[in-house]
PDB file of C-alpha atoms and ligand atoms in Angstrom:
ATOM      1  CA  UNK A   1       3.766   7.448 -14.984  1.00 50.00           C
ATOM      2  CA  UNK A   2       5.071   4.406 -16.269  1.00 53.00           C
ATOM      3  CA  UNK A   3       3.417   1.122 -16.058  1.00 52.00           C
ATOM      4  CA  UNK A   4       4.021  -3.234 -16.837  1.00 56.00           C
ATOM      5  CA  UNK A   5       0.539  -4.370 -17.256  1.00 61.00           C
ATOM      6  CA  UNK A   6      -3.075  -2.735 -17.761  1.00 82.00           C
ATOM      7  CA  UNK A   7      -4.204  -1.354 -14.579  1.00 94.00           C
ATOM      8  CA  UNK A   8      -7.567   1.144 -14.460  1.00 95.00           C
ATOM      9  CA  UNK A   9      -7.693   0.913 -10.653  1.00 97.00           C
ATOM     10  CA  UNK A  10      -3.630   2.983 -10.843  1.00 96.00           C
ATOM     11  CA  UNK A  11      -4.833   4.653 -13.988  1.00 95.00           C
ATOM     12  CA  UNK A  12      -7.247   6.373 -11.278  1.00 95.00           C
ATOM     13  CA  UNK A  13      -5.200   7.550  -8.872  1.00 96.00           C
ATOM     14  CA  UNK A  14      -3.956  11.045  -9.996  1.00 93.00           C
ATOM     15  CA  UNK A  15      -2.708  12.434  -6.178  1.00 95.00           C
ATOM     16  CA  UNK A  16      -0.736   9.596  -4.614  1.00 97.00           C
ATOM     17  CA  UNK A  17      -1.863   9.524  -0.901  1.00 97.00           C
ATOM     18  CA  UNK A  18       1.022   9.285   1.473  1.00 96.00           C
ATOM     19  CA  UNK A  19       1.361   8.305   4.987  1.00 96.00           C
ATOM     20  CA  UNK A  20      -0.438  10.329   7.977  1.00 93.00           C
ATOM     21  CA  UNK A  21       1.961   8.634  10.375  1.00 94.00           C
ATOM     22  CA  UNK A  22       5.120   6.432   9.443  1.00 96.00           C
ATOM     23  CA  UNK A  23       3.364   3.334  11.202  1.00 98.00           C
ATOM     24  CA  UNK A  24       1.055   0.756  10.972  1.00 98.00           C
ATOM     25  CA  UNK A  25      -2.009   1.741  13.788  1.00 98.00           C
ATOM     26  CA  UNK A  26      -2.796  -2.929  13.742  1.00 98.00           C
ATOM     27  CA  UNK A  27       0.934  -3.652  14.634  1.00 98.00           C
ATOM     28  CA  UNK A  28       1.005  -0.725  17.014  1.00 98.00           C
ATOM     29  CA  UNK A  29      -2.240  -2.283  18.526  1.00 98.00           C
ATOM     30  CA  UNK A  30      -1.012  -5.749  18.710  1.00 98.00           C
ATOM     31  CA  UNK A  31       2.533  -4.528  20.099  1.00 98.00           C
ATOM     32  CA  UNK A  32       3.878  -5.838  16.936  1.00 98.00           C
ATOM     33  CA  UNK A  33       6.852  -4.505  14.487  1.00 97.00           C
ATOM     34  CA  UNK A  34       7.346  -4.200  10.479  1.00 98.00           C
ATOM     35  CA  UNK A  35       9.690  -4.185   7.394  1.00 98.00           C
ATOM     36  CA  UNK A  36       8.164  -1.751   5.101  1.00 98.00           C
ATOM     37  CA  UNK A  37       5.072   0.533   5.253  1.00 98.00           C
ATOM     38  CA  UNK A  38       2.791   0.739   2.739  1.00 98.00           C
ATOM     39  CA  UNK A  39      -0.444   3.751   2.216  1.00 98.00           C
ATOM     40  CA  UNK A  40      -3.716   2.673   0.419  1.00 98.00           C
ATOM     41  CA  UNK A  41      -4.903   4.685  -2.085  1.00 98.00           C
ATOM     42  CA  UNK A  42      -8.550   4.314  -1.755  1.00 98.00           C
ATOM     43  CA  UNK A  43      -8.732   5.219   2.166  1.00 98.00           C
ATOM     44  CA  UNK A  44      -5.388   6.426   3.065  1.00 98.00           C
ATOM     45  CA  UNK A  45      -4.532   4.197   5.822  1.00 98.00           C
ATOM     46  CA  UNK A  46      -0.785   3.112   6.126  1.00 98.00           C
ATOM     47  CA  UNK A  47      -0.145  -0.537   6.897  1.00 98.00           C
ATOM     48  CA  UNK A  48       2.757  -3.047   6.558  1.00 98.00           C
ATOM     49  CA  UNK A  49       4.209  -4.561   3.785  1.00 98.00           C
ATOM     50  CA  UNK A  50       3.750  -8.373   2.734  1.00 97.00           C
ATOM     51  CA  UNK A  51       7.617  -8.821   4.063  1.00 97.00           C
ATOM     52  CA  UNK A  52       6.704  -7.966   7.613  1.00 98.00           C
ATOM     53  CA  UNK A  53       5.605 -10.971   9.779  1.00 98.00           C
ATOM     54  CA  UNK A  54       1.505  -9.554   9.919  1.00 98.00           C
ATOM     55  CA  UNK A  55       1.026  -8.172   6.236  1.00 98.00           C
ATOM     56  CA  UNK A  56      -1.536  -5.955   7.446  1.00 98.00           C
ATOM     57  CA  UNK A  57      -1.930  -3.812   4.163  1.00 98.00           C
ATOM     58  CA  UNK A  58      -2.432  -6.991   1.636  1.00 98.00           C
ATOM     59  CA  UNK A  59      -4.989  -8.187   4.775  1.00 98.00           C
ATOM     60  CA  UNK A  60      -6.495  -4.316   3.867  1.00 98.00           C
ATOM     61  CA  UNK A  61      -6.503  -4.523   0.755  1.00 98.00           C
ATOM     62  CA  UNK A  62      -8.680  -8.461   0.806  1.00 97.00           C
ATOM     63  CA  UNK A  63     -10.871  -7.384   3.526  1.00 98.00           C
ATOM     64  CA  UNK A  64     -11.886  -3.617   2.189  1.00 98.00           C
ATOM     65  CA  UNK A  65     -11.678  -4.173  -1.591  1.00 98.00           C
ATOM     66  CA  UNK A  66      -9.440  -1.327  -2.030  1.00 98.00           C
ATOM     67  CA  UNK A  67      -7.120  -2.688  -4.173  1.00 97.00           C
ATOM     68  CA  UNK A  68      -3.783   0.001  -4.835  1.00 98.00           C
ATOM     69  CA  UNK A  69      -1.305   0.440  -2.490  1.00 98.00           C
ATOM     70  CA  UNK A  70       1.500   3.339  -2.328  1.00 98.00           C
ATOM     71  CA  UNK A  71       4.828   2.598  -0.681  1.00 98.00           C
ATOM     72  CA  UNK A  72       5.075   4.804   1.922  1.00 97.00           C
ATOM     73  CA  UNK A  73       8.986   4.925   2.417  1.00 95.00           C
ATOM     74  CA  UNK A  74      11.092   8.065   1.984  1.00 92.00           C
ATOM     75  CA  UNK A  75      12.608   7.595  -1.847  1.00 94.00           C
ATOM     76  CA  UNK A  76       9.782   5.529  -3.188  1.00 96.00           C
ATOM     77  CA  UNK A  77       7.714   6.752  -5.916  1.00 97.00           C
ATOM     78  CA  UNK A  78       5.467   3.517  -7.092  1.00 97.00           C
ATOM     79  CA  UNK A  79       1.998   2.084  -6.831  1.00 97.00           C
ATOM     80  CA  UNK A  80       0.747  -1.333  -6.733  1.00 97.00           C
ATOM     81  CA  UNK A  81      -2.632  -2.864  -7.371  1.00 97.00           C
ATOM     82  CA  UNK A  82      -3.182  -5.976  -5.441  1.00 96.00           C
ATOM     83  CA  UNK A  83      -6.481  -7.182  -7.911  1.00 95.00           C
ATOM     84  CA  UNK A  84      -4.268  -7.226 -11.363  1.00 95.00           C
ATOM     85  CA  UNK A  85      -0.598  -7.509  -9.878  1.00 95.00           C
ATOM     86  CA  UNK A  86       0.137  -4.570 -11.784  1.00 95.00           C
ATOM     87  CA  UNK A  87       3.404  -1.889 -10.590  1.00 95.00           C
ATOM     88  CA  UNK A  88       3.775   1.499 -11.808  1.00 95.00           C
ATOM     89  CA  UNK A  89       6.180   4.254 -10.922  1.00 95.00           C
ATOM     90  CA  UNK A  90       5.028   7.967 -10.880  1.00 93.00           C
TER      91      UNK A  90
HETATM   92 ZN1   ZN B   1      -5.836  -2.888 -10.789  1.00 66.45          ZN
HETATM   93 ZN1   ZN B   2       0.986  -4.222  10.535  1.00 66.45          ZN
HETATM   94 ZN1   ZN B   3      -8.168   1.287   2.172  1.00 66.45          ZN
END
């Protein structure tokens, strides 16, 4: 794993969680649509990115404290931790 920045909350994750099902459950909910999906790594629920129009997983992330996200799109290997900013590829 390669990192830009000090991270411990992606130091911690050591089996990358990936999505149950390729959607987000709120935007289903609301009858909504999104760009990119993206799985926590704390709870393992998938939600979408901070380019779709409801940015359900950085509203996750704030609201639950669980702070590194996984994209959850086919080809993409990297984690993000809202709290320090900080990327990382695995
Ligand atoms: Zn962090
Ligand atoms: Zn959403
Ligand atoms: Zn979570």
């Amino acid at each position: 794993m390669t990192s830009n920045g000090r991270c411990s909350h992606i130091e911690e994750v050591t089996d990358v969680k990936r999505p149950k099902e390729p959607q987000c459950d709120e935007c289903v909910k609301m009858g909504s649509t999104w760009v990119h999906l993206r799985t926590c790594q704390t709870c393992g629920v998938t939600r979408c990115c901070d380019s779709s129009p409801n940015r359900h997983a950085s509203r996750h992330a704030r609201q639950s404290g669980h702070p590194v996200i996984a994209s959850a799109e086919a080809g993409e290997r990297w984690l993000y931790c809202y709290l320090d900013e900080a990327f990382a590829e695995y």
